[in-house]
């Protein structure tokens, strides 16, 4: 359903040989989606020739590829000027495999032969095209001369007809005696002289205009040459930049590998050091006790690394050749050592689990505490507002124990003040009367209404211990 704007046969003179959609195989819905989204059926693909024919490519081709670059052309809606963006096409390195050098050499030779044949054919076509262009130019010049001669002939015929008419009129005036021929000739000579002077001035102006036009053509040619040179330099710099970027990436990978090797060596060194410390009862060569205990043993060992490896091999061979009784001692030592390690791990696991549980509890508290405080703050705002409408003071806050991990001691603290002479006190059975506690409970329930949306609410026997004056206040709210 998606056809190119221009047939590929019309684009072959510019080096194009196909479209992007022709290089894709897949289900028709997928191909249609790609064409609809990315306009792949309108993007032609060319070869090296396309790079040198940017100015001759049709204006409706706004995106195309050459052998090494991607060109995107934009036309301004206001000024109509063109702007081009050129991007180097990176080489494909998605797949790598073995190469047959002999087959590649044969292909290169055949390609070279074909390229030579194509070049010869192209040269012949270029010569024939040059001959045809010369013939077309000559034909156009002859046609132009013919049109000019036809126009001059037509002007001559018209001038003769007008001259004949004027002559007849002049003869009629002369016969009548109203015009003096000599005087009219003198006037005509004067007018002709004036016209010749004006024509000579116009010719001088035309010469100046032609000279300016030639100068502008020369400047335009120089600008085109400079533009081509700048584009060539720009392409070269872009290629060099890509190569430098690739080298930098290679160096970065080498650096990362070297750092990883260093970290691996450091880990191995650390494990070897820890193992050596275990064997020497956590005594390092810097400790004085290490020198007192192991100085004679190390003095008996060779200083050369190779000799030390030989000594280790000999001791290992001796250990392998020990009798059964000695081997049982070693096995018992290994079992005891493993049992000690298991016991140490069993002791460390509860501590680690306890630490993890504490961290998880702190994380949970850090997540739910702000939400609880925000909820209590909303309740407090409603509670304070309702008490102020009754000309009283009320406050709701979160009661936090000294030990923040004792979550069973958390609670809601409600403080009220019904009289100006009293202070703000916590709601309790021994501080306020039954009616005051009932009013505070009703106001607290009203403060919770907007936090939970329900179809209806039912409260029974809320006025059993109300004083009459206190009972009316919540009803007014």
GROMACS .gro file of C-alpha atoms in nm:
model
  477
    1UNK     CA    1   0.000   0.000   0.000
    2UNK     CA    2   0.303   0.232   0.030
    3UNK     CA    3   0.460   0.341  -0.298
    4UNK     CA    4   0.764   0.570  -0.344
    5UNK     CA    5   0.715   0.930  -0.456
    6UNK     CA    6   0.962   0.892  -0.742
    7UNK     CA    7   1.031   0.562  -0.930
    8UNK     CA    8   1.378   0.420  -0.881
    9UNK     CA    9   1.444   0.436  -1.259
   10UNK     CA   10   1.418   0.816  -1.243
   11UNK     CA   11   1.666   0.828  -0.952
   12UNK     CA   12   1.937   0.604  -1.099
   13UNK     CA   13   2.122   0.900  -1.265
   14UNK     CA   14   2.191   1.027  -0.911
   15UNK     CA   15   2.346   0.698  -0.795
   16UNK     CA   16   2.036   0.552  -0.626
   17UNK     CA   17   1.973   0.180  -0.668
   18UNK     CA   18   1.690   0.101  -0.427
   19UNK     CA   19   1.476   0.203  -0.129
   20UNK     CA   20   1.516   0.112   0.240
   21UNK     CA   21   1.190  -0.085   0.243
   22UNK     CA   22   1.327  -0.310  -0.035
   23UNK     CA   23   1.603  -0.428   0.206
   24UNK     CA   24   1.355  -0.546   0.474
   25UNK     CA   25   1.174  -0.877   0.485
   26UNK     CA   26   0.892  -0.948   0.729
   27UNK     CA   27   0.516  -0.987   0.773
   28UNK     CA   28   0.312  -0.730   0.578
   29UNK     CA   29   0.159  -0.570   0.892
   30UNK     CA   30   0.508  -0.509   1.036
   31UNK     CA   31   0.640  -0.368   0.707
   32UNK     CA   32   0.330  -0.145   0.672
   33UNK     CA   33   0.381  -0.015   1.026
   34UNK     CA   34   0.747   0.070   0.955
   35UNK     CA   35   0.651   0.247   0.631
   36UNK     CA   36   0.372   0.440   0.805
   37UNK     CA   37   0.591   0.540   1.101
   38UNK     CA   38   0.935   0.595   0.945
   39UNK     CA   39   0.847   0.648   0.574
   40UNK     CA   40   1.093   0.376   0.465
   41UNK     CA   41   0.936   0.361   0.117
   42UNK     CA   42   1.038   0.724   0.055
   43UNK     CA   43   1.407   0.691   0.156
   44UNK     CA   44   1.634   0.587  -0.138
   45UNK     CA   45   1.979   0.429  -0.102
   46UNK     CA   46   2.267   0.538  -0.328
   47UNK     CA   47   2.635   0.479  -0.379
   48UNK     CA   48   2.949   0.696  -0.390
   49UNK     CA   49   2.809   0.898  -0.681
   50UNK     CA   50   2.531   1.035  -0.460
   51UNK     CA   51   2.782   1.228  -0.245
   52UNK     CA   52   2.879   1.456  -0.537
   53UNK     CA   53   2.523   1.523  -0.663
   54UNK     CA   54   2.359   1.682  -0.360
   55UNK     CA   55   2.248   1.996  -0.545
   56UNK     CA   56   2.089   1.799  -0.832
   57UNK     CA   57   1.872   1.560  -0.631
   58UNK     CA   58   1.496   1.638  -0.663
   59UNK     CA   59   1.350   1.860  -0.394
   60UNK     CA   60   1.085   1.606  -0.288
   61UNK     CA   61   1.360   1.362  -0.175
   62UNK     CA   62   1.424   1.500   0.175
   63UNK     CA   63   1.599   1.195   0.325
   64UNK     CA   64   1.840   0.957   0.150
   65UNK     CA   65   2.152   0.746   0.201
   66UNK     CA   66   2.481   0.725   0.014
   67UNK     CA   67   2.746   0.458   0.064
   68UNK     CA   68   2.885   0.634   0.375
   69UNK     CA   69   2.646   0.915   0.479
   70UNK     CA   70   2.284   0.987   0.565
   71UNK     CA   71   2.145   1.315   0.427
   72UNK     CA   72   1.841   1.496   0.566
   73UNK     CA   73   1.720   1.807   0.377
   74UNK     CA   74   1.483   2.063   0.529
   75UNK     CA   75   1.317   2.352   0.345
   76UNK     CA   76   1.212   2.665   0.536
   77UNK     CA   77   0.841   2.747   0.506
   78UNK     CA   78   0.912   3.118   0.528
   79UNK     CA   79   1.226   3.182   0.323
   80UNK     CA   80   1.233   2.866   0.111
   81UNK     CA   81   1.604   2.812   0.190
   82UNK     CA   82   1.741   2.460   0.218
   83UNK     CA   83   1.937   2.327   0.513
   84UNK     CA   84   2.111   1.990   0.511
   85UNK     CA   85   2.222   1.761   0.792
   86UNK     CA   86   2.487   1.501   0.709
   87UNK     CA   87   2.553   1.204   0.941
   88UNK     CA   88   2.817   0.936   0.886
   89UNK     CA   89   2.673   0.586   0.864
   90UNK     CA   90   2.851   0.365   1.113
   91UNK     CA   91   2.983   0.030   1.006
   92UNK     CA   92   2.779  -0.273   1.108
   93UNK     CA   93   2.947  -0.472   1.383
   94UNK     CA   94   2.645  -0.667   1.505
   95UNK     CA   95   2.773  -1.006   1.397
   96UNK     CA   96   3.126  -1.135   1.368
   97UNK     CA   97   3.239  -1.462   1.216
   98UNK     CA   98   3.527  -1.634   1.046
   99UNK     CA   99   3.640  -1.500   0.707
  100UNK     CA  100   3.760  -1.686   0.399
  101UNK     CA  101   4.053  -1.473   0.282
  102UNK     CA  102   4.094  -1.661  -0.045
  103UNK     CA  103   3.727  -1.620  -0.133
  104UNK     CA  104   3.738  -1.255  -0.031
  105UNK     CA  105   4.047  -1.203  -0.254
  106UNK     CA  106   3.866  -1.360  -0.551
  107UNK     CA  107   3.559  -1.146  -0.486
  108UNK     CA  108   3.776  -0.834  -0.465
  109UNK     CA  109   3.943  -0.920  -0.797
  110UNK     CA  110   3.606  -0.977  -0.962
  111UNK     CA  111   3.476  -0.656  -0.808
  112UNK     CA  112   3.782  -0.470  -0.939
  113UNK     CA  113   3.718  -0.606  -1.288
  114UNK     CA  114   3.352  -0.513  -1.269
  115UNK     CA  115   3.443  -0.168  -1.139
  116UNK     CA  116   3.685  -0.119  -1.432
  117UNK     CA  117   3.413  -0.229  -1.675
  118UNK     CA  118   3.165   0.005  -1.506
  119UNK     CA  119   3.417   0.290  -1.518
  120UNK     CA  120   3.479   0.233  -1.888
  121UNK     CA  121   3.106   0.221  -1.951
  122UNK     CA  122   3.059   0.530  -1.738
  123UNK     CA  123   3.332   0.711  -1.933
  124UNK     CA  124   3.169   0.613  -2.262
  125UNK     CA  125   2.831   0.725  -2.129
  126UNK     CA  126   2.987   1.049  -2.007
  127UNK     CA  127   3.142   1.111  -2.352
  128UNK     CA  128   2.812   1.033  -2.525
  129UNK     CA  129   2.633   1.251  -2.275
  130UNK     CA  130   2.881   1.534  -2.337
  131UNK     CA  131   2.828   1.500  -2.715
  132UNK     CA  132   2.451   1.501  -2.664
  133UNK     CA  133   2.472   1.803  -2.436
  134UNK     CA  134   2.686   1.988  -2.691
  135UNK     CA  135   2.436   1.899  -2.964
  136UNK     CA  136   2.147   2.010  -2.745
  137UNK     CA  137   2.324   2.337  -2.669
  138UNK     CA  138   2.384   2.393  -3.040
  139UNK     CA  139   2.021   2.310  -3.117
  140UNK     CA  140   1.906   2.549  -2.845
  141UNK     CA  141   2.131   2.824  -2.984
  142UNK     CA  142   1.994   2.768  -3.334
  143UNK     CA  143   1.640   2.774  -3.202
  144UNK     CA  144   1.715   3.094  -3.016
  145UNK     CA  145   1.864   3.248  -3.332
  146UNK     CA  146   1.561   3.133  -3.528
  147UNK     CA  147   1.323   3.294  -3.276
  148UNK     CA  148   1.529   3.611  -3.287
  149UNK     CA  149   1.523   3.618  -3.667
  150UNK     CA  150   1.149   3.549  -3.670
  151UNK     CA  151   1.094   3.833  -3.429
  152UNK     CA  152   1.314   4.067  -3.638
  153UNK     CA  153   1.134   3.960  -3.954
  154UNK     CA  154   0.799   4.023  -3.792
  155UNK     CA  155   0.919   4.361  -3.668
  156UNK     CA  156   1.050   4.443  -4.012
  157UNK     CA  157   0.719   4.356  -4.174
  158UNK     CA  158   0.530   4.560  -3.918
  159UNK     CA  159   0.771   4.850  -3.964
  160UNK     CA  160   0.730   4.839  -4.340
  161UNK     CA  161   0.354   4.843  -4.309
  162UNK     CA  162   0.367   5.134  -4.065
  163UNK     CA  163   0.619   5.314  -4.286
  164UNK     CA  164   0.396   5.272  -4.587
  165UNK     CA  165   0.101   5.413  -4.394
  166UNK     CA  166   0.307   5.706  -4.267
  167UNK     CA  167   0.437   5.773  -4.617
  168UNK     CA  168   0.085   5.784  -4.756
  169UNK     CA  169  -0.018   6.021  -4.478
  170UNK     CA  170   0.291   6.235  -4.545
  171UNK     CA  171   0.213   6.253  -4.915
  172UNK     CA  172  -0.140   6.359  -4.831
  173UNK     CA  173  -0.015   6.632  -4.596
  174UNK     CA  174   0.240   6.751  -4.852
  175UNK     CA  175  -0.025   6.779  -5.122
  176UNK     CA  176  -0.242   6.975  -4.885
  177UNK     CA  177   0.054   7.198  -4.786
  178UNK     CA  178   0.004   7.161  -4.408
  179UNK     CA  179   0.350   7.002  -4.341
  180UNK     CA  180   0.694   7.115  -4.450
  181UNK     CA  181   0.899   6.800  -4.533
  182UNK     CA  182   1.235   6.966  -4.474
  183UNK     CA  183   1.134   7.090  -4.132
  184UNK     CA  184   0.997   6.747  -4.031
  185UNK     CA  185   1.319   6.581  -4.150
  186UNK     CA  186   1.520   6.820  -3.932
  187UNK     CA  187   1.298   6.741  -3.632
  188UNK     CA  188   1.332   6.369  -3.701
  189UNK     CA  189   1.712   6.402  -3.716
  190UNK     CA  190   1.715   6.578  -3.379
  191UNK     CA  191   1.491   6.314  -3.221
  192UNK     CA  192   1.707   6.038  -3.373
  193UNK     CA  193   2.021   6.198  -3.232
  194UNK     CA  194   1.863   6.214  -2.887
  195UNK     CA  195   1.752   5.850  -2.913
  196UNK     CA  196   2.103   5.743  -3.017
  197UNK     CA  197   2.253   5.926  -2.719
  198UNK     CA  198   2.002   5.758  -2.485
  199UNK     CA  199   2.071   5.417  -2.640
  200UNK     CA  200   2.446   5.463  -2.594
  201UNK     CA  201   2.390   5.549  -2.227
  202UNK     CA  202   2.168   5.243  -2.185
  203UNK     CA  203   2.433   5.026  -2.349
  204UNK     CA  204   2.693   5.154  -2.102
  205UNK     CA  205   2.459   5.071  -1.815
  206UNK     CA  206   2.394   4.727  -1.960
  207UNK     CA  207   2.770   4.666  -1.985
  208UNK     CA  208   2.804   4.756  -1.617
  209UNK     CA  209   2.520   4.525  -1.523
  210UNK     CA  210   2.672   4.241  -1.725
  211UNK     CA  211   3.008   4.294  -1.559
  212UNK     CA  212   2.846   4.284  -1.214
  213UNK     CA  213   2.658   3.968  -1.314
  214UNK     CA  214   2.981   3.801  -1.430
  215UNK     CA  215   3.151   3.899  -1.103
  216UNK     CA  216   2.865   3.752  -0.902
  217UNK     CA  217   2.887   3.429  -1.105
  218UNK     CA  218   3.258   3.405  -1.033
  219UNK     CA  219   3.200   3.465  -0.662
  220UNK     CA  220   2.923   3.204  -0.660
  221UNK     CA  221   3.156   2.947  -0.824
  222UNK     CA  222   3.427   3.024  -0.568
  223UNK     CA  223   3.178   2.983  -0.284
  224UNK     CA  224   3.068   2.645  -0.423
  225UNK     CA  225   3.429   2.531  -0.446
  226UNK     CA  226   3.495   2.648  -0.089
  227UNK     CA  227   3.177   2.473   0.027
  228UNK     CA  228   3.285   2.144  -0.133
  229UNK     CA  229   3.629   2.174   0.030
  230UNK     CA  230   3.475   2.250   0.369
  231UNK     CA  231   3.239   1.953   0.335
  232UNK     CA  232   3.530   1.724   0.246
  233UNK     CA  233   3.727   1.847   0.548
  234UNK     CA  234   3.418   1.809   0.768
  235UNK     CA  235   3.368   1.448   0.655
  236UNK     CA  236   3.734   1.373   0.722
  237UNK     CA  237   3.716   1.529   1.070
  238UNK     CA  238   3.399   1.334   1.148
  239UNK     CA  239   3.571   1.011   1.043
  240UNK     CA  240   3.872   1.095   1.259
  241UNK     CA  241   3.642   1.181   1.550
  242UNK     CA  242   3.466   0.844   1.520
  243UNK     CA  243   3.800   0.662   1.514
  244UNK     CA  244   3.923   0.859   1.818
  245UNK     CA  245   3.597   0.783   2.002
  246UNK     CA  246   3.636   0.415   1.924
  247UNK     CA  247   3.994   0.419   2.056
  248UNK     CA  248   3.880   0.594   2.375
  249UNK     CA  249   3.612   0.330   2.426
  250UNK     CA  250   3.871   0.055   2.375
  251UNK     CA  251   4.101   0.221   2.628
  252UNK     CA  252   3.812   0.250   2.875
  253UNK     CA  253   3.736  -0.121   2.838
  254UNK     CA  254   4.104  -0.202   2.889
  255UNK     CA  255   4.107   0.020   3.199
  256UNK     CA  256   3.794  -0.149   3.339
  257UNK     CA  257   3.948  -0.493   3.278
  258UNK     CA  258   4.272  -0.384   3.446
  259UNK     CA  259   4.080  -0.248   3.746
  260UNK     CA  260   3.882  -0.572   3.769
  261UNK     CA  261   4.207  -0.772   3.758
  262UNK     CA  262   4.350  -0.549   4.033
  263UNK     CA  263   4.040  -0.600   4.249
  264UNK     CA  264   4.058  -0.977   4.191
  265UNK     CA  265   4.425  -0.979   4.290
  266UNK     CA  266   4.344  -0.770   4.598
  267UNK     CA  267   4.068  -1.011   4.700
  268UNK     CA  268   4.299  -1.309   4.653
  269UNK     CA  269   4.570  -1.130   4.853
  270UNK     CA  270   4.321  -1.054   5.129
  271UNK     CA  271   4.202  -1.417   5.143
  272UNK     CA  272   4.562  -1.539   5.153
  273UNK     CA  273   4.641  -1.287   5.427
  274UNK     CA  274   4.336  -1.392   5.631
  275UNK     CA  275   4.432  -1.756   5.588
  276UNK     CA  276   4.789  -1.678   5.699
  277UNK     CA  277   4.657  -1.490   6.004
  278UNK     CA  278   4.441  -1.787   6.098
  279UNK     CA  279   4.742  -2.018   6.071
  280UNK     CA  280   4.952  -1.783   6.291
  281UNK     CA  281   4.675  -1.721   6.550
  282UNK     CA  282   4.606  -1.366   6.416
  283UNK     CA  283   4.967  -1.261   6.450
  284UNK     CA  284   5.106  -1.046   6.167
  285UNK     CA  285   5.477  -1.007   6.081
  286UNK     CA  286   5.462  -0.658   6.237
  287UNK     CA  287   5.383  -0.799   6.582
  288UNK     CA  288   5.672  -0.873   6.823
  289UNK     CA  289   5.512  -1.202   6.929
  290UNK     CA  290   5.517  -1.318   6.565
  291UNK     CA  291   5.893  -1.269   6.548
  292UNK     CA  292   5.952  -1.448   6.878
  293UNK     CA  293   5.736  -1.745   6.781
  294UNK     CA  294   5.804  -1.791   6.410
  295UNK     CA  295   6.142  -1.624   6.350
  296UNK     CA  296   6.340  -1.949   6.377
  297UNK     CA  297   6.091  -2.134   6.153
  298UNK     CA  298   6.108  -1.867   5.881
  299UNK     CA  299   6.488  -1.851   5.912
  300UNK     CA  300   6.508  -2.222   5.830
  301UNK     CA  301   6.312  -2.170   5.506
  302UNK     CA  302   6.490  -2.071   5.179
  303UNK     CA  303   6.472  -1.709   5.056
  304UNK     CA  304   6.428  -1.801   4.690
  305UNK     CA  305   6.068  -1.837   4.567
  306UNK     CA  306   6.136  -2.139   4.352
  307UNK     CA  307   6.323  -2.313   4.635
  308UNK     CA  308   6.032  -2.232   4.867
  309UNK     CA  309   5.786  -2.393   4.620
  310UNK     CA  310   6.008  -2.705   4.612
  311UNK     CA  311   6.009  -2.716   4.994
  312UNK     CA  312   5.628  -2.687   5.003
  313UNK     CA  313   5.597  -2.973   4.751
  314UNK     CA  314   5.828  -3.193   4.959
  315UNK     CA  315   5.637  -3.123   5.281
  316UNK     CA  316   5.308  -3.197   5.104
  317UNK     CA  317   5.449  -3.527   4.976
  318UNK     CA  318   5.564  -3.618   5.327
  319UNK     CA  319   5.221  -3.541   5.466
  320UNK     CA  320   5.063  -3.767   5.203
  321UNK     CA  321   5.300  -4.051   5.299
  322UNK     CA  322   5.228  -4.040   5.675
  323UNK     CA  323   5.110  -4.351   5.857
  324UNK     CA  324   4.747  -4.423   5.931
  325UNK     CA  325   4.770  -4.309   6.293
  326UNK     CA  326   4.913  -3.971   6.200
  327UNK     CA  327   4.651  -3.934   5.928
  328UNK     CA  328   4.374  -3.992   6.181
  329UNK     CA  329   4.513  -3.706   6.389
  330UNK     CA  330   4.502  -3.475   6.087
  331UNK     CA  331   4.149  -3.584   6.002
  332UNK     CA  332   4.040  -3.520   6.362
  333UNK     CA  333   4.205  -3.178   6.347
  334UNK     CA  334   4.024  -3.094   6.026
  335UNK     CA  335   3.690  -3.210   6.171
  336UNK     CA  336   3.746  -3.006   6.487
  337UNK     CA  337   3.842  -2.703   6.282
  338UNK     CA  338   3.528  -2.740   6.069
  339UNK     CA  339   3.313  -2.783   6.383
  340UNK     CA  340   3.459  -2.462   6.530
  341UNK     CA  341   3.384  -2.274   6.207
  342UNK     CA  342   3.024  -2.407   6.206
  343UNK     CA  343   2.976  -2.301   6.568
  344UNK     CA  344   3.114  -1.955   6.497
  345UNK     CA  345   2.878  -1.924   6.200
  346UNK     CA  346   2.581  -2.039   6.413
  347UNK     CA  347   2.667  -1.773   6.670
  348UNK     CA  348   2.708  -1.503   6.406
  349UNK     CA  349   2.381  -1.584   6.225
  350UNK     CA  350   2.144  -1.478   6.510
  351UNK     CA  351   2.335  -1.153   6.553
  352UNK     CA  352   2.315  -1.087   6.181
  353UNK     CA  353   1.945  -1.176   6.172
  354UNK     CA  354   1.881  -0.953   6.473
  355UNK     CA  355   2.062  -0.667   6.304
  356UNK     CA  356   1.866  -0.724   5.982
  357UNK     CA  357   1.536  -0.729   6.174
  358UNK     CA  358   1.627  -0.403   6.348
  359UNK     CA  359   1.711  -0.243   6.016
  360UNK     CA  360   1.385  -0.368   5.866
  361UNK     CA  361   1.189  -0.236   6.167
  362UNK     CA  362   1.357   0.104   6.131
  363UNK     CA  363   1.273   0.106   5.761
  364UNK     CA  364   0.908   0.016   5.830
  365UNK     CA  365   0.889   0.286   6.100
  366UNK     CA  366   1.042   0.545   5.865
  367UNK     CA  367   0.773   0.456   5.608
  368UNK     CA  368   0.459   0.449   5.824
  369UNK     CA  369   0.548   0.717   6.083
  370UNK     CA  370   0.508   1.016   5.840
  371UNK     CA  371   0.173   0.875   5.725
  372UNK     CA  372   0.051   0.834   6.084
  373UNK     CA  373   0.164   1.184   6.176
  374UNK     CA  374  -0.010   1.330   5.870
  375UNK     CA  375  -0.333   1.146   5.959
  376UNK     CA  376  -0.321   1.263   6.322
  377UNK     CA  377  -0.246   1.619   6.205
  378UNK     CA  378  -0.565   1.615   5.994
  379UNK     CA  379  -0.763   1.484   6.290
  380UNK     CA  380  -0.610   1.752   6.512
  381UNK     CA  381  -0.704   2.029   6.266
  382UNK     CA  382  -1.069   1.916   6.261
  383UNK     CA  383  -1.076   1.862   6.638
  384UNK     CA  384  -0.927   2.207   6.707
  385UNK     CA  385  -1.169   2.375   6.464
  386UNK     CA  386  -1.477   2.210   6.616
  387UNK     CA  387  -1.370   2.299   6.971
  388UNK     CA  388  -1.306   2.659   6.869
  389UNK     CA  389  -1.664   2.676   6.735
  390UNK     CA  390  -1.779   2.584   7.087
  391UNK     CA  391  -1.542   2.850   7.228
  392UNK     CA  392  -1.329   2.580   7.386
  393UNK     CA  393  -0.978   2.446   7.323
  394UNK     CA  394  -0.892   2.094   7.204
  395UNK     CA  395  -0.586   1.914   7.074
  396UNK     CA  396  -0.503   1.566   6.936
  397UNK     CA  397  -0.144   1.436   6.917
  398UNK     CA  398   0.055   1.112   6.893
  399UNK     CA  399   0.187   0.978   7.224
  400UNK     CA  400   0.537   0.837   7.169
  401UNK     CA  401   0.720   0.645   7.448
  402UNK     CA  402   1.082   0.709   7.544
  403UNK     CA  403   1.183   0.379   7.385
  404UNK     CA  404   1.064   0.427   7.026
  405UNK     CA  405   1.071   0.053   6.961
  406UNK     CA  406   0.803  -0.016   7.228
  407UNK     CA  407   0.516   0.005   6.979
  408UNK     CA  408   0.257  -0.126   7.228
  409UNK     CA  409   0.292   0.201   7.425
  410UNK     CA  410   0.206   0.427   7.127
  411UNK     CA  411  -0.133   0.596   7.155
  412UNK     CA  412  -0.357   0.894   7.078
  413UNK     CA  413  -0.338   1.179   7.330
  414UNK     CA  414  -0.653   1.398   7.346
  415UNK     CA  415  -0.630   1.722   7.547
  416UNK     CA  416  -0.927   1.954   7.613
  417UNK     CA  417  -1.008   2.281   7.795
  418UNK     CA  418  -1.375   2.365   7.854
  419UNK     CA  419  -1.326   2.669   8.082
  420UNK     CA  420  -1.092   2.966   8.064
  421UNK     CA  421  -0.995   2.924   8.428
  422UNK     CA  422  -0.863   2.570   8.368
  423UNK     CA  423  -0.562   2.451   8.167
  424UNK     CA  424  -0.535   2.228   7.865
  425UNK     CA  425  -0.543   1.877   8.021
  426UNK     CA  426  -0.539   1.524   7.885
  427UNK     CA  427  -0.882   1.361   7.859
  428UNK     CA  428  -0.931   1.115   8.145
  429UNK     CA  429  -1.191   0.977   8.388
  430UNK     CA  430  -1.054   1.168   8.688
  431UNK     CA  431  -0.994   1.505   8.519
  432UNK     CA  432  -1.316   1.581   8.326
  433UNK     CA  433  -1.678   1.508   8.401
  434UNK     CA  434  -1.878   1.242   8.221
  435UNK     CA  435  -2.056   1.499   8.005
  436UNK     CA  436  -1.726   1.665   7.904
  437UNK     CA  437  -1.579   1.330   7.813
  438UNK     CA  438  -1.888   1.245   7.607
  439UNK     CA  439  -1.871   1.580   7.423
  440UNK     CA  440  -1.499   1.531   7.355
  441UNK     CA  441  -1.573   1.178   7.226
  442UNK     CA  442  -1.848   1.309   6.994
  443UNK     CA  443  -1.623   1.586   6.859
  444UNK     CA  444  -1.344   1.330   6.805
  445UNK     CA  445  -1.584   1.110   6.607
  446UNK     CA  446  -1.691   1.413   6.399
  447UNK     CA  447  -1.322   1.482   6.328
  448UNK     CA  448  -1.287   1.131   6.187
  449UNK     CA  449  -1.579   1.164   5.945
  450UNK     CA  450  -1.393   1.308   5.644
  451UNK     CA  451  -1.116   1.045   5.676
  452UNK     CA  452  -1.350   0.754   5.598
  453UNK     CA  453  -1.632   0.784   5.345
  454UNK     CA  454  -1.932   0.566   5.442
  455UNK     CA  455  -2.302   0.579   5.344
  456UNK     CA  456  -2.418   0.662   5.699
  457UNK     CA  457  -2.311   0.659   6.064
  458UNK     CA  458  -2.504   0.553   6.372
  459UNK     CA  459  -2.414   0.653   6.732
  460UNK     CA  460  -2.635   0.526   7.016
  461UNK     CA  461  -2.678   0.662   7.372
  462UNK     CA  462  -2.425   0.943   7.322
  463UNK     CA  463  -2.641   1.179   7.531
  464UNK     CA  464  -2.693   0.961   7.836
  465UNK     CA  465  -2.448   1.154   8.057
  466UNK     CA  466  -2.468   1.493   7.882
  467UNK     CA  467  -2.540   1.810   8.062
  468UNK     CA  468  -2.810   2.003   7.880
  469UNK     CA  469  -2.575   2.290   7.791
  470UNK     CA  470  -2.304   2.055   7.668
  471UNK     CA  471  -2.551   1.838   7.472
  472UNK     CA  472  -2.657   2.133   7.252
  473UNK     CA  473  -2.304   2.232   7.145
  474UNK     CA  474  -2.222   1.927   6.929
  475UNK     CA  475  -2.572   1.943   6.777
  476UNK     CA  476  -2.508   2.303   6.661
  477UNK     CA  477  -2.185   2.194   6.484
   0.00000   0.00000   0.00000
